[in-house]
Amino acid sequence: MEGETAVDQLTRAALRQLPAVYELVDALPPDQRDSLDEQYITDCARFAIDSARAEILSGNPDAAKTVRQRFAAELDILRCEGVKVVINGTGVVVHTNLGRSPVSEATAQAMSEAATHYLPLEVELETGARGGRGREVSALLRALTGAQRSLVVNNNAAGILLTLSALCAGRKVIVSRGQAVEIGGGFRIPDVMRQSGAILVEVGTTNRTRLSDYEQAIDEETAAILSVHASNFEITGFTEKPELAELAELAHACGLLLIEDVGSGCLVQTERYGLAHEPTLAESVAAGVDVVTASGDKLLGGPQAGLVLGTEQAVAKIARHPLARAVRVDKTVQAGIAATLRHYLRGEQDQQVPIWRMISQSPEELARRVDRWLAEIGDPRCERVATTSVIGGGSLPGKSQPSAGLAISIESIGAAEAARRLRVGEPAVFPRIIDERAVIDARTVLPDQDAGVVEAVRRLLAGS
Ligand SMILES: *Cc1c(COP(=O)(O)O)cnc(C)c1O
């Protein structure tokens, strides 16, 4: 066509390659049609074609070749029964992209019970009157941390936003320059602060902030000092920051609140596991923090949630704010957090809470586990290697543990392709690549997944 560029021609050619809806549907084997209503199948075909067309028009003519894959993927989603689970062989314990912390059996059971039954969520059993939501978690966290009152919200990001909105809107909040950070997923302290209506006042420098820096920034418009745990990076070397207790003393002497975003919500002493110290919720409360927020699904090892702990007065005010209703959790999460907290109360977290069970495993134990896999697989292309696993999830930055992994070398396909085949297989395994080999780190493979690892690796080896 006159004036048509080479790109236009490619685009037109690609569009012509797109099949018609009936062509996709008719090509389906009969057994794949039986389980779904005809209308759903047709809609999936139309969606596959439309999405490929949009991609071609946005400059990728190769999308024409992906229509059948897209169609199959859509149908798979509709036909899938239950939840798609994967084996985490990355060695990252709290893996955000793989759903952070798996919860304990007791927690899962509590969540399931709560989901399938009625329960006295907001009613007093004695009087039948309304009330009581969150009292259980408040009592558990009071026992574990000393906080007078707590609130469970959707996640830590919601906890911070709600806390700042309820306590600091229209007033100033002082933050150290080294703590005006981005946590990930677009969660930046300055943005959250703006969203809450609070006014950010940055003090000090990236590496050093002194108590006097905070002191000098305080004026009559100041509502609070905010301390943020830099979870996903470390500033080392020439650094300085005041202790939490010093900040609390300064804040209270000036009639301000001290708010802390502690990140991971740790309840145990991490030194016990050979890890660097991670601040605990109890330490924050003891230091005099008025409100501390944390995640439920990082080092707490529970379902996704945000914990807001603090003084009766501050948390009551937060709970009354209209946003509290918008970010509150449902009964299943409430039950799941309570069940998780009870493991700590009974001191059984190393046996019961999956992340602590994983973190507790010694490198020798993990090596023996890899050896058992190797014995079952019996293939010279696999061997045991020493690895380093990490906690992940924006907690304990730069802190790792020695671990053991199963390394697979298949010359004909290379590490990236081996990893891809493991991910798309059934069961799906997420390995990591170390020195041009796909490696399955034993630390993060759950106890009931040993057979799955063996099966997945055997299948990979047989197909290559
Ligand atoms: C992870 C993290 C957050 C975000 O927590 P979510 O539960 O994912 O919302 C906020 N602050 C800190 C310091 C964190 O580590």
Short mmCIF file of C-alpha atoms and ligand atoms in Angstrom, two decimals:
data_model
loop_
_atom_site.label_atom_id
_atom_site.label_comp_id
_atom_site.label_asym_id
_atom_site.label_seq_id
_atom_site.Cartn_x
_atom_site.Cartn_y
_atom_site.Cartn_z
CA MET A 1 0.00 0.00 0.00
CA GLU A 2 1.26 3.47 -0.86
CA GLY A 3 3.09 5.27 1.99
CA GLU A 4 2.98 2.21 4.17
CA THR A 5 6.07 1.64 6.27
CA ALA A 6 7.71 -1.73 6.87
CA VAL A 7 6.35 -1.64 10.41
CA ASP A 8 2.78 -1.14 9.18
CA GLN A 9 3.19 -4.08 6.85
CA LEU A 10 4.41 -6.30 9.65
CA THR A 11 1.51 -5.25 11.82
CA ARG A 12 -1.04 -5.93 9.06
CA ALA A 13 0.50 -9.31 8.33
CA ALA A 14 0.37 -10.22 12.01
CA LEU A 15 -3.27 -9.13 12.31
CA ARG A 16 -4.16 -11.33 9.33
CA GLN A 17 -2.61 -14.31 11.10
CA LEU A 18 -5.04 -14.02 14.02
CA PRO A 19 -7.49 -16.92 13.99
CA ALA A 20 -11.26 -16.51 14.22
CA VAL A 21 -13.01 -17.39 17.46
CA TYR A 22 -14.61 -20.53 15.99
CA GLU A 23 -11.22 -21.74 14.71
CA LEU A 24 -9.77 -21.69 18.22
CA VAL A 25 -12.82 -23.33 19.74
CA ASP A 26 -13.16 -26.05 17.09
CA ALA A 27 -9.50 -26.98 17.50
CA LEU A 28 -10.05 -27.91 21.17
CA PRO A 29 -9.98 -31.66 21.86
CA PRO A 30 -13.46 -32.85 22.96
CA ASP A 31 -12.31 -33.85 26.46
CA GLN A 32 -11.29 -30.26 27.12
CA ARG A 33 -14.70 -28.96 26.18
CA ASP A 34 -16.84 -31.15 28.36
CA SER A 35 -16.11 -29.55 31.70
CA LEU A 36 -17.01 -25.98 30.74
CA ASP A 37 -20.06 -24.23 29.37
CA GLU A 38 -19.71 -23.37 25.66
CA GLN A 39 -20.19 -19.65 26.39
CA TYR A 40 -17.19 -19.53 28.73
CA ILE A 41 -15.00 -21.24 26.13
CA THR A 42 -16.04 -18.79 23.40
CA ASP A 43 -15.40 -15.83 25.69
CA CYS A 44 -11.92 -17.12 26.51
CA ALA A 45 -11.13 -17.49 22.81
CA ARG A 46 -12.35 -13.96 22.13
CA PHE A 47 -10.29 -12.59 25.03
CA ALA A 48 -7.15 -14.40 23.77
CA ILE A 49 -7.58 -12.97 20.27
CA ASP A 50 -8.40 -9.45 21.50
CA SER A 51 -5.44 -9.31 23.87
CA ALA A 52 -3.08 -10.57 21.14
CA ARG A 53 -4.50 -7.98 18.72
CA ALA A 54 -3.94 -5.18 21.24
CA GLU A 55 -0.36 -6.27 21.69
CA ILE A 56 0.25 -6.44 17.92
CA LEU A 57 -1.15 -2.93 17.56
CA SER A 58 1.10 -1.70 20.31
CA GLY A 59 4.10 -2.81 18.27
CA ASN A 60 4.71 -6.51 18.89
CA PRO A 61 3.78 -8.51 15.75
CA ASP A 62 5.07 -11.71 17.39
CA ALA A 63 2.01 -11.67 19.67
CA ALA A 64 0.09 -13.29 16.78
CA LYS A 65 1.90 -16.54 17.52
CA THR A 66 0.78 -16.57 21.16
CA VAL A 67 -2.99 -16.73 20.67
CA ARG A 68 -3.29 -20.48 21.28
CA GLN A 69 -1.15 -20.25 24.43
CA ARG A 70 -3.25 -17.37 25.71
CA PHE A 71 -6.43 -19.31 25.05
CA ALA A 72 -5.08 -22.40 26.82
CA ALA A 73 -3.94 -20.30 29.80
CA GLU A 74 -7.38 -18.67 30.17
CA LEU A 75 -9.12 -22.06 30.03
CA ASP A 76 -6.67 -23.47 32.58
CA ILE A 77 -7.63 -20.73 35.02
CA LEU A 78 -11.34 -21.48 34.68
CA ARG A 79 -10.83 -25.24 34.91
CA CYS A 80 -8.32 -25.25 37.78
CA GLU A 81 -9.61 -26.81 40.98
CA GLY A 82 -8.21 -25.66 44.31
CA VAL A 83 -5.21 -23.41 44.73
CA LYS A 84 -2.13 -23.56 42.56
CA VAL A 85 0.79 -24.09 44.92
CA VAL A 86 4.50 -24.09 44.15
CA ILE A 87 7.68 -25.36 45.79
CA ASN A 88 9.93 -22.52 46.96
CA GLY A 89 13.47 -23.58 46.12
CA THR A 90 14.84 -20.04 46.13
CA GLY A 91 16.16 -20.08 49.69
CA VAL A 92 14.29 -16.83 50.37
CA VAL A 93 12.17 -17.62 53.43
CA VAL A 94 9.74 -14.68 53.35
CA HIS A 95 9.36 -14.51 49.57
CA THR A 96 7.02 -11.67 48.64
CA ASN A 97 6.40 -12.92 45.09
CA LEU A 98 5.55 -16.40 46.38
CA GLY A 99 3.07 -15.19 49.01
CA ARG A 100 5.41 -14.29 51.91
CA SER A 101 4.90 -16.51 54.99
CA PRO A 102 3.08 -19.82 54.75
CA VAL A 103 1.01 -20.13 57.93
CA SER A 104 0.94 -22.96 60.47
CA GLU A 105 -1.51 -25.84 60.32
CA ALA A 106 -3.31 -24.50 63.38
CA THR A 107 -3.56 -21.06 61.80
CA ALA A 108 -4.90 -22.46 58.54
CA GLN A 109 -7.42 -24.50 60.49
CA ALA A 110 -8.53 -21.50 62.53
CA MET A 111 -8.96 -19.46 59.35
CA SER A 112 -10.94 -22.24 57.72
CA GLU A 113 -13.18 -22.67 60.81
CA ALA A 114 -13.80 -18.94 60.92
CA ALA A 115 -14.56 -18.83 57.21
CA THR A 116 -17.08 -21.66 57.24
CA HIS A 117 -18.92 -20.75 60.47
CA TYR A 118 -20.62 -17.93 62.27
CA LEU A 119 -18.64 -16.60 65.21
CA PRO A 120 -19.06 -13.94 67.91
CA LEU A 121 -17.03 -11.37 65.97
CA GLU A 122 -18.78 -8.27 67.23
CA VAL A 123 -21.01 -9.41 70.01
CA GLU A 124 -20.62 -9.94 73.77
CA LEU A 125 -21.62 -13.50 74.64
CA GLU A 126 -22.90 -12.51 78.10
CA THR A 127 -25.18 -9.65 77.12
CA GLY A 128 -25.72 -10.19 73.39
CA ALA A 129 -24.81 -6.54 72.91
CA ARG A 130 -22.53 -5.27 70.17
CA GLY A 131 -18.81 -5.05 70.77
CA GLY A 132 -15.64 -6.96 71.12
CA ARG A 133 -14.16 -6.92 67.63
CA GLY A 134 -10.42 -7.24 67.98
CA ARG A 135 -10.44 -7.83 71.71
CA GLU A 136 -8.88 -11.27 71.30
CA VAL A 137 -5.84 -10.04 69.32
CA SER A 138 -5.49 -7.11 71.70
CA ALA A 139 -5.29 -9.48 74.67
CA LEU A 140 -2.77 -11.75 72.93
CA LEU A 141 -0.52 -8.89 71.84
CA ARG A 142 -0.75 -7.32 75.30
CA ALA A 143 0.58 -10.57 76.76
CA LEU A 144 3.35 -10.86 74.18
CA THR A 145 4.47 -7.24 73.87
CA GLY A 146 3.02 -5.21 76.71
CA ALA A 147 1.05 -2.97 74.32
CA GLN A 148 -2.16 -1.75 75.94
CA ARG A 149 -4.29 -2.08 72.83
CA SER A 150 -3.95 -3.32 69.24
CA LEU A 151 -5.80 -3.24 65.98
CA VAL A 152 -5.49 -5.56 62.98
CA VAL A 153 -5.72 -3.99 59.54
CA ASN A 154 -5.16 -5.09 55.95
CA ASN A 155 -1.36 -4.75 55.92
CA ASN A 156 1.41 -2.64 57.40
CA ALA A 157 1.07 -0.04 54.65
CA ALA A 158 -2.56 0.44 55.69
CA GLY A 159 -1.48 0.55 59.33
CA ILE A 160 0.93 3.43 58.70
CA LEU A 161 -1.49 5.33 56.49
CA LEU A 162 -4.28 4.94 59.03
CA THR A 163 -2.07 5.89 61.99
CA LEU A 164 -0.76 9.04 60.32
CA SER A 165 -4.24 9.98 59.07
CA ALA A 166 -5.81 9.56 62.50
CA LEU A 167 -3.09 11.15 64.61
CA CYS A 168 -1.16 13.60 62.40
CA ALA A 169 -3.35 14.95 59.56
CA GLY A 170 -2.69 18.64 58.93
CA ARG A 171 0.29 18.64 61.28
CA LYS A 172 4.01 18.02 61.00
CA VAL A 173 5.75 14.68 61.38
CA ILE A 174 9.52 14.58 61.79
CA VAL A 175 11.43 11.82 59.99
CA SER A 176 15.17 11.24 59.67
CA ARG A 177 16.49 11.64 56.08
CA GLY A 178 17.90 8.12 56.34
CA GLN A 179 14.39 6.79 56.99
CA ALA A 180 12.32 8.58 54.33
CA VAL A 181 12.59 5.34 52.39
CA GLU A 182 10.88 3.28 49.73
CA ILE A 183 9.92 -0.12 51.10
CA GLY A 184 9.02 -1.61 47.71
CA GLY A 185 5.93 -1.93 45.57
CA GLY A 186 5.68 1.86 45.37
CA PHE A 187 5.37 2.26 49.15
CA ARG A 188 7.36 5.41 49.89
CA ILE A 189 7.23 7.13 53.23
CA PRO A 190 6.98 10.67 51.74
CA ASP A 191 4.04 9.59 49.52
CA VAL A 192 2.20 7.84 52.36
CA MET A 193 2.74 10.91 54.51
CA ARG A 194 1.23 13.18 51.82
CA GLN A 195 -1.70 10.83 51.36
CA SER A 196 -2.43 10.92 55.09
CA GLY A 197 -2.52 14.71 55.13
CA ALA A 198 0.49 14.93 57.45
CA ILE A 199 3.37 17.23 56.64
CA LEU A 200 6.76 15.59 56.32
CA VAL A 201 9.69 17.33 57.96
CA GLU A 202 13.00 15.65 57.11
CA VAL A 203 15.90 16.11 59.47
CA GLY A 204 19.54 15.06 59.62
CA THR A 205 21.41 13.41 56.77
CA THR A 206 21.18 10.03 55.08
CA ASN A 207 23.79 8.45 57.33
CA ARG A 208 23.70 10.53 60.51
CA THR A 209 20.79 12.00 62.41
CA ARG A 210 21.22 13.21 65.99
CA LEU A 211 18.69 13.76 68.72
CA SER A 212 19.39 17.50 68.43
CA ASP A 213 18.32 17.41 64.75
CA TYR A 214 14.88 16.22 65.85
CA GLU A 215 14.81 18.66 68.75
CA GLN A 216 15.51 21.68 66.57
CA ALA A 217 12.76 20.77 64.10
CA ILE A 218 10.00 20.65 66.72
CA ASP A 219 7.56 23.55 66.71
CA GLU A 220 3.94 24.12 67.69
CA GLU A 221 2.67 22.44 64.50
CA THR A 222 4.50 19.19 65.16
CA ALA A 223 2.34 16.17 65.97
CA ALA A 224 4.81 13.31 66.03
CA ILE A 225 8.22 11.82 65.39
CA LEU A 226 8.16 8.86 63.03
CA SER A 227 10.83 6.19 63.10
CA VAL A 228 10.97 3.79 60.15
CA HIS A 229 12.91 0.55 60.25
CA ALA A 230 15.04 0.49 57.09
CA SER A 231 14.15 -3.11 56.32
CA ASN A 232 15.46 -3.63 52.83
CA PHE A 233 18.85 -1.93 52.94
CA GLU A 234 21.62 -1.20 55.36
CA ILE A 235 23.55 1.97 55.98
CA THR A 236 26.90 0.97 57.43
CA GLY A 237 30.07 2.81 58.35
CA PHE A 238 29.90 6.39 59.61
CA THR A 239 26.37 6.32 60.93
CA GLU A 240 24.47 7.63 63.91
CA LYS A 241 20.91 7.62 65.10
CA PRO A 242 19.32 8.12 68.49
CA GLU A 243 17.93 5.17 70.43
CA LEU A 244 14.16 4.72 70.33
CA ALA A 245 13.96 5.39 74.08
CA GLU A 246 15.73 8.74 73.59
CA LEU A 247 13.30 9.66 70.83
CA ALA A 248 10.38 8.66 73.06
CA GLU A 249 11.68 10.80 75.88
CA LEU A 250 12.13 13.80 73.59
CA ALA A 251 8.69 13.34 71.99
CA HIS A 252 6.91 13.02 75.33
CA ALA A 253 8.75 15.97 76.87
CA CYS A 254 7.43 18.10 73.99
CA GLY A 255 3.90 16.66 74.08
CA LEU A 256 4.40 14.71 70.84
CA LEU A 257 3.78 11.11 69.87
CA LEU A 258 6.48 8.68 68.83
CA ILE A 259 5.27 6.46 66.01
CA GLU A 260 7.32 3.58 64.65
CA ASP A 261 7.02 1.50 61.50
CA VAL A 262 9.05 -1.50 62.61
CA GLY A 263 8.41 -3.53 59.45
CA SER A 264 8.62 -7.22 60.12
CA GLY A 265 6.75 -7.61 63.42
CA CYS A 266 9.30 -9.89 65.05
CA LEU A 267 8.41 -11.48 68.40
CA VAL A 268 11.57 -13.52 69.00
CA GLN A 269 15.26 -12.84 69.57
CA THR A 270 16.79 -13.51 66.16
CA GLU A 271 20.30 -13.97 67.62
CA ARG A 272 19.11 -17.41 68.75
CA TYR A 273 19.12 -18.48 65.10
CA GLY A 274 22.56 -17.07 64.34
CA LEU A 275 21.02 -13.99 62.74
CA ALA A 276 21.63 -10.32 63.40
CA HIS A 277 19.30 -8.67 65.86
CA GLU A 278 15.93 -7.69 64.44
CA PRO A 279 13.95 -5.22 66.55
CA THR A 280 11.01 -6.86 68.31
CA LEU A 281 7.57 -5.47 69.00
CA ALA A 282 8.14 -5.79 72.76
CA GLU A 283 11.31 -3.69 72.51
CA SER A 284 9.42 -0.92 70.75
CA VAL A 285 6.69 -0.91 73.39
CA ALA A 286 9.27 -0.98 76.22
CA ALA A 287 11.15 1.93 74.63
CA GLY A 288 8.01 4.03 74.98
CA VAL A 289 6.78 4.12 71.39
CA ASP A 290 3.15 5.32 71.38
CA VAL A 291 2.13 3.47 68.23
CA VAL A 292 4.09 0.78 66.43
CA THR A 293 2.99 -0.80 63.15
CA ALA A 294 4.16 -4.06 61.60
CA SER A 295 3.26 -6.71 59.05
CA GLY A 296 1.51 -9.95 59.99
CA ASP A 297 3.06 -12.02 57.22
CA LYS A 298 6.76 -11.32 57.56
CA LEU A 299 8.62 -12.51 60.68
CA LEU A 300 5.37 -12.99 62.57
CA GLY A 301 4.62 -15.80 60.15
CA GLY A 302 0.88 -15.25 59.95
CA PRO A 303 -1.58 -14.27 57.23
CA GLN A 304 -1.34 -10.91 55.44
CA ALA A 305 -2.25 -8.21 57.96
CA GLY A 306 -1.02 -5.04 59.54
CA LEU A 307 -0.66 -4.78 63.30
CA VAL A 308 -1.15 -1.44 65.00
CA LEU A 309 -0.06 -1.62 68.65
CA GLY A 310 0.17 1.10 71.21
CA THR A 311 -1.31 3.02 74.06
CA GLU A 312 -5.02 2.74 74.81
CA GLN A 313 -5.55 6.39 73.97
CA ALA A 314 -3.70 6.45 70.64
CA VAL A 315 -5.07 3.16 69.34
CA ALA A 316 -8.62 4.06 70.39
CA LYS A 317 -8.34 7.25 68.33
CA ILE A 318 -6.97 5.31 65.36
CA ALA A 319 -9.80 2.76 65.63
CA ARG A 320 -12.41 5.56 65.50
CA HIS A 321 -11.03 7.08 62.28
CA PRO A 322 -13.23 6.44 59.18
CA LEU A 323 -10.29 4.84 57.33
CA ALA A 324 -10.13 2.14 60.02
CA ARG A 325 -13.33 0.68 58.65
CA ALA A 326 -11.96 0.77 55.11
CA VAL A 327 -8.79 -1.15 55.98
CA ARG A 328 -10.12 -3.55 58.61
CA VAL A 329 -9.60 -7.27 58.21
CA ASP A 330 -12.19 -9.97 57.91
CA LYS A 331 -12.95 -12.68 60.46
CA THR A 332 -10.59 -15.20 58.85
CA VAL A 333 -7.54 -12.96 59.15
CA GLN A 334 -8.52 -12.00 62.68
CA ALA A 335 -8.68 -15.71 63.59
CA GLY A 336 -5.44 -16.45 61.72
CA ILE A 337 -3.45 -13.75 63.49
CA ALA A 338 -4.82 -14.90 66.86
CA ALA A 339 -3.88 -18.54 66.16
CA THR A 340 -0.38 -17.50 65.05
CA LEU A 341 0.15 -15.39 68.18
CA ARG A 342 -0.84 -18.34 70.37
CA HIS A 343 2.17 -20.32 69.06
CA TYR A 344 4.46 -17.64 70.51
CA LEU A 345 2.52 -17.57 73.76
CA ARG A 346 3.13 -21.32 74.10
CA GLY A 347 6.77 -20.95 73.03
CA GLU A 348 6.30 -23.44 70.20
CA GLN A 349 7.07 -21.19 67.22
CA ASP A 350 10.19 -23.13 66.19
CA GLN A 351 8.10 -26.28 65.76
CA GLN A 352 4.82 -24.78 64.57
CA VAL A 353 5.35 -21.51 62.68
CA PRO A 354 6.70 -22.50 59.25
CA ILE A 355 9.14 -19.61 58.81
CA TRP A 356 10.79 -20.25 62.18
CA ARG A 357 10.87 -23.97 61.52
CA MET A 358 12.69 -23.23 58.25
CA ILE A 359 15.04 -20.72 59.87
CA SER A 360 15.78 -23.21 62.70
CA GLN A 361 17.09 -25.93 60.37
CA SER A 362 20.85 -26.47 60.58
CA PRO A 363 22.98 -26.65 57.41
CA GLU A 364 23.81 -30.27 58.32
CA GLU A 365 20.14 -31.23 58.50
CA LEU A 366 19.54 -29.52 55.18
CA ALA A 367 22.51 -31.32 53.59
CA ARG A 368 21.10 -34.67 54.73
CA ARG A 369 17.78 -33.77 53.21
CA VAL A 370 19.40 -32.95 49.86
CA ASP A 371 21.28 -36.27 50.05
CA ARG A 372 17.98 -38.10 50.45
CA TRP A 373 16.65 -36.34 47.33
CA LEU A 374 19.83 -37.25 45.44
CA ALA A 375 19.58 -40.90 46.46
CA GLU A 376 16.04 -41.07 45.14
CA ILE A 377 16.81 -39.22 41.93
CA GLY A 378 20.01 -41.18 41.27
CA ASP A 379 21.32 -39.11 38.36
CA PRO A 380 24.91 -37.85 37.91
CA ARG A 381 23.64 -34.53 36.58
CA CYS A 382 22.58 -33.60 40.12
CA GLU A 383 24.76 -32.86 43.11
CA ARG A 384 24.65 -31.24 46.51
CA VAL A 385 26.05 -27.73 46.85
CA ALA A 386 26.48 -25.34 49.76
CA THR A 387 24.19 -22.33 49.41
CA THR A 388 23.23 -19.21 51.31
CA SER A 389 19.59 -18.68 52.14
CA VAL A 390 18.16 -15.32 53.17
CA ILE A 391 15.23 -14.21 55.29
CA GLY A 392 13.83 -11.81 52.66
CA GLY A 393 10.58 -9.88 52.80
CA GLY A 394 12.27 -6.65 53.75
CA SER A 395 13.53 -8.00 57.05
CA LEU A 396 17.08 -8.52 58.24
CA PRO A 397 18.73 -6.90 55.23
CA GLY A 398 21.99 -8.51 54.23
CA LYS A 399 21.48 -11.27 56.78
CA SER A 400 21.79 -14.81 55.59
CA GLN A 401 22.24 -18.39 56.75
CA PRO A 402 24.36 -21.23 55.36
CA SER A 403 22.14 -23.78 53.65
CA ALA A 404 22.29 -26.69 51.21
CA GLY A 405 20.82 -27.14 47.76
CA LEU A 406 20.43 -29.57 44.93
CA ALA A 407 22.18 -28.31 41.79
CA ILE A 408 21.13 -29.55 38.36
CA SER A 409 23.42 -29.29 35.32
CA ILE A 410 21.90 -30.20 31.99
CA GLU A 411 24.33 -29.25 29.25
CA SER A 412 21.84 -29.32 26.41
CA ILE A 413 19.47 -26.71 27.84
CA GLY A 414 21.30 -24.39 30.24
CA ALA A 415 20.28 -23.08 33.64
CA ALA A 416 17.65 -20.53 32.61
CA GLU A 417 15.73 -23.08 30.53
CA ALA A 418 16.01 -25.70 33.27
CA ALA A 419 14.60 -23.16 35.73
CA ARG A 420 11.76 -22.30 33.37
CA ARG A 421 10.84 -25.97 32.91
CA LEU A 422 10.82 -26.46 36.69
CA ARG A 423 8.53 -23.44 37.14
CA VAL A 424 5.98 -24.50 34.52
CA GLY A 425 6.07 -28.17 35.56
CA GLU A 426 3.70 -29.95 37.92
CA PRO A 427 4.51 -29.68 40.76
CA ALA A 428 6.00 -26.27 39.98
CA VAL A 429 9.39 -25.55 41.54
CA PHE A 430 11.03 -22.12 41.80
CA PRO A 431 14.79 -22.68 41.88
CA ARG A 432 17.48 -20.08 41.85
CA ILE A 433 20.39 -19.89 39.48
CA ILE A 434 23.89 -20.11 40.94
CA ASP A 435 26.98 -20.38 38.73
CA GLU A 436 25.01 -21.32 35.60
CA ARG A 437 23.09 -24.07 37.38
CA ALA A 438 19.51 -24.35 38.59
CA VAL A 439 19.68 -24.93 42.35
CA ILE A 440 16.85 -25.97 44.68
CA ASP A 441 17.63 -24.67 48.17
CA ALA A 442 16.38 -27.13 50.78
CA ARG A 443 15.70 -24.56 53.51
CA THR A 444 12.54 -23.21 51.93
CA VAL A 445 11.09 -26.50 50.71
CA LEU A 446 8.22 -27.35 53.07
CA PRO A 447 8.29 -30.72 54.88
CA ASP A 448 5.50 -32.22 52.77
CA GLN A 449 7.17 -31.27 49.49
CA ASP A 450 10.14 -33.66 49.41
CA ALA A 451 8.38 -36.07 47.09
CA GLY A 452 7.39 -33.14 44.87
CA VAL A 453 11.00 -32.04 44.47
CA VAL A 454 12.08 -35.55 43.53
CA GLU A 455 9.25 -35.88 41.03
CA ALA A 456 9.86 -32.48 39.44
CA VAL A 457 13.61 -33.04 39.05
CA ARG A 458 13.12 -36.54 37.66
CA ARG A 459 10.68 -35.21 35.11
CA LEU A 460 13.03 -32.42 34.10
CA LEU A 461 15.93 -34.86 33.66
CA ALA A 462 13.81 -37.36 31.72
CA GLY A 463 12.62 -34.68 29.31
CA SER A 464 16.08 -33.30 28.56
C1 LIG B 1 7.29 -4.49 54.48
C2 LIG B 1 7.27 -3.16 55.08
C3 LIG B 1 6.16 -2.32 54.91
C4 LIG B 1 4.97 -2.75 54.12
O1 LIG B 1 4.30 -3.76 54.80
P1 LIG B 1 3.04 -4.48 54.13
O2 LIG B 1 2.56 -5.41 55.19
O3 LIG B 1 3.58 -5.18 52.93
O4 LIG B 1 2.07 -3.44 53.77
C5 LIG B 1 6.18 -1.08 55.51
N1 LIG B 1 7.23 -0.68 56.25
C6 LIG B 1 8.32 -1.46 56.45
C7 LIG B 1 9.45 -0.94 57.26
C8 LIG B 1 8.38 -2.73 55.88
O5 LIG B 1 9.44 -3.51 56.06
#
